[in-house]
Every structure is written in structure tokens, then in C-alpha cells.
Coordinates of C-alpha atoms and ligand atoms in Angstrom, one line a residue:
X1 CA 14.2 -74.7 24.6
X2 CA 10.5 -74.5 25.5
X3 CA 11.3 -73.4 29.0
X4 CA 13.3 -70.3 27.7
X5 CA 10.5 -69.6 25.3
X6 CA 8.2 -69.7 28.1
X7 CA 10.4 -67.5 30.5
X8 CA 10.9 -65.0 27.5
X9 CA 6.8 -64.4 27.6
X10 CA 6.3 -63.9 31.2
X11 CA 9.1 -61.8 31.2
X12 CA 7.9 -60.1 28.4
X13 CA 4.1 -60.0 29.8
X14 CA 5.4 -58.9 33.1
X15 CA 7.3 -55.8 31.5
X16 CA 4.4 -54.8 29.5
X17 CA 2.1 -54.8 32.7
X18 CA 4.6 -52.8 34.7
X19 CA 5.4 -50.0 32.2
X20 CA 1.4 -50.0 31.5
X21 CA 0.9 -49.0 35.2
X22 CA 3.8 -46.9 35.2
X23 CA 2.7 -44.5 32.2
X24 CA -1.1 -44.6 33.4
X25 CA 0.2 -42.9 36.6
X26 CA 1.7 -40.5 34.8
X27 CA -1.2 -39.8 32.1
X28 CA -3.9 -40.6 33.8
X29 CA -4.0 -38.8 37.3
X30 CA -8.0 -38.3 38.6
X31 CA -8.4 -35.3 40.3
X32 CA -10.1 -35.0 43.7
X33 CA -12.1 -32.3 43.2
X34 CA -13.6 -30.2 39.8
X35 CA -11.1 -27.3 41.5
X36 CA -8.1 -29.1 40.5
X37 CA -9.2 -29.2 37.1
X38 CA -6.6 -27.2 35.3
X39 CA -8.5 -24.1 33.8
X40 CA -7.3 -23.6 29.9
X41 CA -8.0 -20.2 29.4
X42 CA -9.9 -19.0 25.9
X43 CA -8.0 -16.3 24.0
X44 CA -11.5 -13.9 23.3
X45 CA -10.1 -14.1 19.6
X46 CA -12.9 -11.8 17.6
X47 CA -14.1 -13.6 14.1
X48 CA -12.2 -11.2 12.0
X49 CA -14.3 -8.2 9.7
X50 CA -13.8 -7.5 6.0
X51 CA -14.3 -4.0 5.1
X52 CA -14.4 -2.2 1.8
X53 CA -14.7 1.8 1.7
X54 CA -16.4 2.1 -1.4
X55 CA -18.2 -0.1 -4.4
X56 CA -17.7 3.0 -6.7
X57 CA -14.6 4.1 -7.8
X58 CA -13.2 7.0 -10.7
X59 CA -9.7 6.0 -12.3
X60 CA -7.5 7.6 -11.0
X61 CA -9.1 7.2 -7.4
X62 CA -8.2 4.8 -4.6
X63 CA -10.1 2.5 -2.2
X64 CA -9.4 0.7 1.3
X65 CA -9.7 -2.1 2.8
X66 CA -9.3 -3.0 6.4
X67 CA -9.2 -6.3 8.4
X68 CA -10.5 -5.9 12.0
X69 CA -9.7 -8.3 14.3
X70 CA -7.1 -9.7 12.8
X71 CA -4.1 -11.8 15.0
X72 CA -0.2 -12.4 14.1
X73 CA -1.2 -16.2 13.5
X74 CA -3.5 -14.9 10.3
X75 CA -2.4 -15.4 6.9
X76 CA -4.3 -12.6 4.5
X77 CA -4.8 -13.7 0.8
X78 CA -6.4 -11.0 -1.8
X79 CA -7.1 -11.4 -5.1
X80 CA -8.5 -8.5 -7.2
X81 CA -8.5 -8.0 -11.1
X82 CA -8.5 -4.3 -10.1
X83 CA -4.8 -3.9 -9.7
X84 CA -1.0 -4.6 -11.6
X85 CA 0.4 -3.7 -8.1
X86 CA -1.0 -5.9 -5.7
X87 CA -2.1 -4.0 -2.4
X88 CA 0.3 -4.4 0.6
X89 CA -1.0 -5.1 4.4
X90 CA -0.3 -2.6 6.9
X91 CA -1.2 -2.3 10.8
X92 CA -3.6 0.1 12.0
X93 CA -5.5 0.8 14.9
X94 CA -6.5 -2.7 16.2
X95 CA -6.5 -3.9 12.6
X96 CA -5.0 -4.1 8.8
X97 CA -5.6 -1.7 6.0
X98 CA -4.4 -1.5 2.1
X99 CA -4.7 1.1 -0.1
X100 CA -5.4 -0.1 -4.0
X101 CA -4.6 2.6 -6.6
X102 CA -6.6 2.9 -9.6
X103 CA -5.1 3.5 -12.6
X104 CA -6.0 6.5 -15.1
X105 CA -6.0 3.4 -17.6
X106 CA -8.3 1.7 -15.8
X107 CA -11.6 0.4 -18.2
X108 CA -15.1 1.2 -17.2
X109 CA -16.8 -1.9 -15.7
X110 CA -16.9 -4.1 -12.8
X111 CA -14.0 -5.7 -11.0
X112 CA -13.4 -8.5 -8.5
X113 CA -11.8 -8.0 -4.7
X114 CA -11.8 -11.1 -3.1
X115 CA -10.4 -11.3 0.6
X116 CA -9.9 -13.9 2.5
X117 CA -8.5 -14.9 6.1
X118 CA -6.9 -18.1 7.0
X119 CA -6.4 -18.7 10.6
X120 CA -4.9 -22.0 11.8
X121 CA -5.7 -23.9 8.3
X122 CA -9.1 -22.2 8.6
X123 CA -11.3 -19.9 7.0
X124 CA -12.0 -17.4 9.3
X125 CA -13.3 -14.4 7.1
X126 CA -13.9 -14.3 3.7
X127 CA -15.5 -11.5 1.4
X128 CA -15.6 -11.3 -2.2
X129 CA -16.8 -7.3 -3.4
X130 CA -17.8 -6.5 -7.0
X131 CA -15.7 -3.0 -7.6
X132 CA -17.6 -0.6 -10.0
X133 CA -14.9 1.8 -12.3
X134 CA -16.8 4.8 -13.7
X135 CA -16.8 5.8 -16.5
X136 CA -14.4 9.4 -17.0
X137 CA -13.2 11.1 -20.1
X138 CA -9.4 12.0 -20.2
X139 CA -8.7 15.2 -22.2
X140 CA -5.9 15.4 -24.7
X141 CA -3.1 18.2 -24.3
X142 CA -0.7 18.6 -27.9
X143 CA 2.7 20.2 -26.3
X144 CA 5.0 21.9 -29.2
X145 CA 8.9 21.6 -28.0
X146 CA 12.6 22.3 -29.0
X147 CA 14.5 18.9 -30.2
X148 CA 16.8 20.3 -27.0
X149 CA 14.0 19.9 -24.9
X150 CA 12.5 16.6 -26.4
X151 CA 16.0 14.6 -26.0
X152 CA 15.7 15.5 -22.1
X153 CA 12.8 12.8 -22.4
X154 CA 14.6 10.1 -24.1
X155 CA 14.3 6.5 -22.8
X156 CA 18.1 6.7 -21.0
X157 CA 17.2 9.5 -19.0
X158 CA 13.8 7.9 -17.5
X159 CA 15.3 4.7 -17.0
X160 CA 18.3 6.6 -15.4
X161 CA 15.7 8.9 -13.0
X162 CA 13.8 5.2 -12.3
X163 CA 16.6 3.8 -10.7
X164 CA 16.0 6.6 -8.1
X165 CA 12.6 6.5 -7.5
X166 CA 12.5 3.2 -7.5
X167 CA 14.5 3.0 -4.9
X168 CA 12.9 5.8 -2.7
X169 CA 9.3 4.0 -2.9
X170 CA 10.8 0.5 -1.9
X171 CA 10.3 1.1 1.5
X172 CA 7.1 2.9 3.4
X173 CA 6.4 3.7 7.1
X174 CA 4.3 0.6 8.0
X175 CA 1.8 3.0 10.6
X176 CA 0.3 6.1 8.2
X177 CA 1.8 9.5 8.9
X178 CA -0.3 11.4 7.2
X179 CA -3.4 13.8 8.9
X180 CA -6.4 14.3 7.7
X181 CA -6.6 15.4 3.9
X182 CA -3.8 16.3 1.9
X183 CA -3.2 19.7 1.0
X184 CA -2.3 21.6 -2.4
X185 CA 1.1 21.6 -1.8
X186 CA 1.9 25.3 -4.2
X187 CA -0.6 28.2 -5.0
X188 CA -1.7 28.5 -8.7
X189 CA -3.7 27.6 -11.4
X190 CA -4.1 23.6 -12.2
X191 CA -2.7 24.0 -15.8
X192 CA -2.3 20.0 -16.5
X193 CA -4.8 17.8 -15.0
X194 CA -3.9 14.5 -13.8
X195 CA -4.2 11.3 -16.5
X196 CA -4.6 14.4 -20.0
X197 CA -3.4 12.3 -23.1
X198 CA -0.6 13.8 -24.3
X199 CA 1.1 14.7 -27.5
X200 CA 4.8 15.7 -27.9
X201 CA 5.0 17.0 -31.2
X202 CA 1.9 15.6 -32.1
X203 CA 3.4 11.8 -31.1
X204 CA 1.1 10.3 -28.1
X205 CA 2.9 10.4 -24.8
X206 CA 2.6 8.9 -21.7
X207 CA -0.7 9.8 -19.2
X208 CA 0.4 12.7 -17.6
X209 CA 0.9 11.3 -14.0
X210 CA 0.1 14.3 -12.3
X211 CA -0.8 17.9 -11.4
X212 CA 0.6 20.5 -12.8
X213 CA 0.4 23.9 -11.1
X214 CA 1.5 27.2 -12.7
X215 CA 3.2 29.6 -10.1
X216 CA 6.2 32.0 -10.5
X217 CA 9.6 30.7 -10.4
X218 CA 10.4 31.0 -6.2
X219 CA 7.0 29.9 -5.1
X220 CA 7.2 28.2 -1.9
X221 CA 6.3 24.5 -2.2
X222 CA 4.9 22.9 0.7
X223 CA 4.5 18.9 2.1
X224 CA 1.3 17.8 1.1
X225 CA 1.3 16.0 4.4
X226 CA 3.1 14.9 6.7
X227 CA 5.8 12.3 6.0
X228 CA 9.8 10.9 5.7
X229 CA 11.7 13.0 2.6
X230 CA 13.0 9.3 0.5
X231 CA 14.5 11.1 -2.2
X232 CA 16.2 14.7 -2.9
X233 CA 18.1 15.2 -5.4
X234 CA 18.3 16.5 -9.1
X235 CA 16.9 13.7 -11.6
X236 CA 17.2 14.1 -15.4
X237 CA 13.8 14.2 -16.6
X238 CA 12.0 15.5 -13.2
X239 CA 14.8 17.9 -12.4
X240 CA 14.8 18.7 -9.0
X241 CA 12.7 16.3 -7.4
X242 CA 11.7 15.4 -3.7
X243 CA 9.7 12.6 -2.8
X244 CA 8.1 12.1 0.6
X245 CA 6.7 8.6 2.2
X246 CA 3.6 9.0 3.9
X247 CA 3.4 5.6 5.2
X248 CA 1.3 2.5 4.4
X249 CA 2.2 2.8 0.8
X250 CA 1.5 6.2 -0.2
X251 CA 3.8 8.5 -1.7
X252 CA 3.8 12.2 -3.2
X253 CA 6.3 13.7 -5.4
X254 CA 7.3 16.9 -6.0
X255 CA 9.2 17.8 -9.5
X256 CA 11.2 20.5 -11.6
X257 CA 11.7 22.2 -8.0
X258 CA 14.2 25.7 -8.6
X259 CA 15.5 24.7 -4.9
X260 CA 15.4 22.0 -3.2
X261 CA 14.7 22.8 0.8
X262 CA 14.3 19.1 2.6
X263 CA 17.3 16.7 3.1
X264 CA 16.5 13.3 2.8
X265 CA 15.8 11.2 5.9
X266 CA 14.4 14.0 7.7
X267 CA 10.7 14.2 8.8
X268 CA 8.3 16.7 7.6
X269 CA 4.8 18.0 8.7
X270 CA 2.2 19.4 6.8
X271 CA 2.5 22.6 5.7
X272 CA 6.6 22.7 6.1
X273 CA 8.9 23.9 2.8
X274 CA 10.3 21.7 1.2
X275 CA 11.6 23.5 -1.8
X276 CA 10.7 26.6 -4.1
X277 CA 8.6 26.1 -8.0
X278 CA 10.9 26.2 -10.6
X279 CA 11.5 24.8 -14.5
X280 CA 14.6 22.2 -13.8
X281 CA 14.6 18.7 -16.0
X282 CA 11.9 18.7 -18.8
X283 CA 10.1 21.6 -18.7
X284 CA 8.5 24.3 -21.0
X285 CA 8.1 27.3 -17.8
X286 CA 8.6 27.2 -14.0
X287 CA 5.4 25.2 -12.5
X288 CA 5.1 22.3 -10.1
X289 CA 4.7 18.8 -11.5
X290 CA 3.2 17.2 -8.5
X291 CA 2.2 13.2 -8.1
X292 CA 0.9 10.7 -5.7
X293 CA 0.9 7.4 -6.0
X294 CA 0.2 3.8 -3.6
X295 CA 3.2 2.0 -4.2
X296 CA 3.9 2.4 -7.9
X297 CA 0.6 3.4 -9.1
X298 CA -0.2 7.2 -10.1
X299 CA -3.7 8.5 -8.7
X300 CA -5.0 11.8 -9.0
X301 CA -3.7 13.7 -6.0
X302 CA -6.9 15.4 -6.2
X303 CA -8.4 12.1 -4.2
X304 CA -6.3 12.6 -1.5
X305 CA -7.4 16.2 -1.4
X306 CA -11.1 15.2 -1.2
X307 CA -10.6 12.3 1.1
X308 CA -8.4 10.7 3.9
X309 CA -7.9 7.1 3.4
X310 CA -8.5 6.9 7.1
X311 CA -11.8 8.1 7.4
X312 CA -14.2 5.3 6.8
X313 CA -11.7 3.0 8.9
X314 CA -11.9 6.1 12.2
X315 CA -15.9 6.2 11.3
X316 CA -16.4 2.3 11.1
X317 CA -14.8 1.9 14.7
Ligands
ZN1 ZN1 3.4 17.7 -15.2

């Protein structure tokens, strides 16, 4: 019995000893020289850069942020108090930007942005931005129309149009489309501005969520910029209606449109027809009911007129 215990030990010891050897050959091999050293190679990864294009913003106005130096292995978190609709991620140039939309309900007073970039469980960047929202007075507007016209607006035909629109915005361009600023898309006379309080028969509306421009019935109506046509077709409330994705998020609508001149799917530059002005859907005379929004938030188009998302990111680089 003690023998066989014995045995079983050397054997045991012996065993351990050899495979020892064995897998220090394999693990362990000294090189001869420093040359053999195998050289791991450093990815030049740049610390990632948080950028904000403004402090100051109107409702109604937008602002940008963009992530330089940002790799596929980073996971960006933002948290703002700014927004309902959280601001997406898209790629450009060598980076990330998002467009936040500022509501025309926005309050006066100061907001949180906080960004932050994890890379590999780490913190790689992190900025938090205090957002100012300005103060601006919304006018009111008290509209007078027919109980015809006034059941055109009733909940059933918005929800009815929504499942439309809805559907045309659920997808954007991931690279932006547009150049440069955005152009009046109709010639006339702004008769609505964007975010006027309104009264229907003297009951408060919704923000107008728009521009309205007053031209003649036939009055060519051009793409804002340049973009993919989402949606064509005749709506209930909007009438004829033509909505165009600029990419990263930002969209421009055209509405009560006599004719519509743009097929969905197909691309369009700045400056092309897309349709004629006209008074189709709810609508007291032919003008051109004409919105932008970043995802699903109305801002005035007038800030796309003024400014191209793109140019603090072009000047920053
Ligand atoms: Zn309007």
C-alpha cells in the first residue's frame, strides 16, 4: 500500500516537472537579440474633442455638437434638459455631429448638455455646457374660419396625415446633403411667422410650426436645399405636401402645394421645383406653409436661412 502511494507521487512529481518545462518552452522563449522583439504597433488614437457651436440660443433655433476624433470602439452618451427628442449621432468629416432643435416652447433660462465619451470602459472626453435660451416674444394671430374649414382640422385628420409624416422622417441620410444655407424656397411676403400663437375662432391653437408665405396660386416652389423627396402625396390637413430629408436629421416640408412636381425617392438639388403654391388641405388662400424640423422638432426655418449647421464644424477644422 505504501509503495503504491509512494509510486503515485513520483509519478505525479515527475509529470508536473515535465509539463512545467514543456509549457515554459512554449511561453517563455528569450530572444537573442532586442530585434526579435516583436514590435506592437500604437494605433495614434487622438483623445477625442467635445465641441459646442453656441452657449446662446433663440427658441426656435438649433445648435451642434461634434465629436472629433472619435473611433467605432466609442460609445457616445448625452444628456441634455434642452430636448424631448434626444439628438441622434451622425458621421462627418473625420468626426460625429448632432443637431438639437429648440422648441418655440422652450422657457427662457439656462440648460444642461452634458457629453461624454466612453472608450474601452474609459472616460475618454467628457464636457458638460450650460445652454442659455433667450428670452423672445411670440405674437398672437386670431384666424376667423367656416365650420367647413374648421372640421378639415379635426383630431382624425391630423392623426390620419401623422401616420404619413411619421413615417417619412423615420429614416435620414446619415452624411448631410445639404449646401451651404437654405434658401426661401417661394417668393412672397412672410404672412405667418414661425411659433405666432394662434386662435381659431378665438379657441388657442397649436404654435404655428412654420412659415407662411403669401404668393399667387402657380408660384413655383423650390427645394430649400438639396436633399431625398420622403413623402409626396396629398394629406388631409397639409394638403398637398412634400417633404424632403436633408440628412443628419433635418427635414423641410412643403404644404397646401396646388401641384405637386417631385416623386418620392428621387434626389433633388437646391433650387430644383418641386411643386407650384396653392390652397389644398386647410387653408384660408393659396400660400406656402413651409417647416423645418431635426427629427421631430419644428425650428424656425429662418435659422437655417441665417446659418449652415456645418459651418462652425468646416471653421473649427
Ligand atoms: Zn402655415
Amino acid at each position: 500500500m505504501g509503495k503504491h502511494i509512494i509510486r503515485l507521487f513520483v509519478f505525479l512529481a515527475l509529470f508536473i516537472a515535465v509539463s512545467g518545462i514543456i509549457s515554459l518552452q512554449k511561453e517563455y522563449v528569450i530572444p537573442e537579440s532586442i530585434d526579435e522583439v516583436e514590435k506592437v504597433e500604437l494605433s495614434p488614437e487622438p483623445e477625442p474633442e467635445i465641441m459646442f457651436s453656441d452657449l446662446e440660443i433663440l427658441p426656435g433655433g438649433f445648435f451642434v455638437i461634434y465629436l472629433k476624433g472619435i473611433t467605432d470602439r466609442d460609445e457616445i452618451l448625452l444628456y441634455t434638459t434642452l430636448t424631448q427628442d434626444k439628438p441622434r449621432f451622425f458621421s462627418y468629416s473625420e468626426g460625429k455631429l448632432a443637431i438639437a432643435g429648440i422648441s418655440c416652447r422652450t422657457k427662457e433660462g439656462e440648460y444642461t448638455c452634458r457629453v461624454q465619451v466612453q472608450r474601452d470602459g474609459y472616460i475618454a472626453a467628457e464636457r458638460e455646457g450650460i445652454l442659455k435660451v433667450l428670452p423672445k416674444e411670440f405674437e398672437k394671430q386670431y384666424l376667423k374660419v367656416t365650420a367647413a374649414q374648421k372640421s378639415q382640422r379635426s383630431n382624425e385628420n391630423f392623426n390620419e396625415d401623422r401616420v404619413h409624416t411619421e413615417r417619412a422622417r423615420a429614416e435620414t441620410w446619415e452624411k448631410p446633403l445639404w449646401e451651404g444655407v437654405f434658401l426661401q424656397p417661394a417668393e412672397g411676403r412672410i404672412s405667418t411667422e414661425f411659433g405666432m400663437i394662434r386662435y381659431i375662432n378665438n379657441e388657442e391653437s397649436e404654435r404655428h410650426s412654420g412659415l407662411d408665405i403669401s404668393a399667387a396660386r402657380g408660384t413655383p416652389v423650390k427645394a430649400a436645399n438639396s436633399g431625398v423627396i420622403r413623402l409626396s402625396m396629398m394629406l388631409k390637413v397639409t394638403g398637398n405636401t412634400i417633404i424632403i430629408d436633408h440628412g443628419s436629421n433635418i427635414y423641410t416640408s412643403y404644404a397646401h402645394l396646388d401641384k405637386l412636381l417631385a416623386e418620392e425617392g428621387t434626389e433633388v438639388r437646391k433650387g430644383d421645383i418641386i411643386g407650384e403654391v396653392g390652397s389644398t388641405g386647410f387653408s384660408t388662400g393659396p400660400h406656402l406653409h413651409w417647416s423645418a424640423t431635426i427629427g421631430k422638432t419644428y425650428i424656425n426655418p429662418e435659422s437655417l436661412m441665417e446659418k449652415d449647421p456645418l459651418e462652425f464644424i468646416d471653421a473649427a477644422q
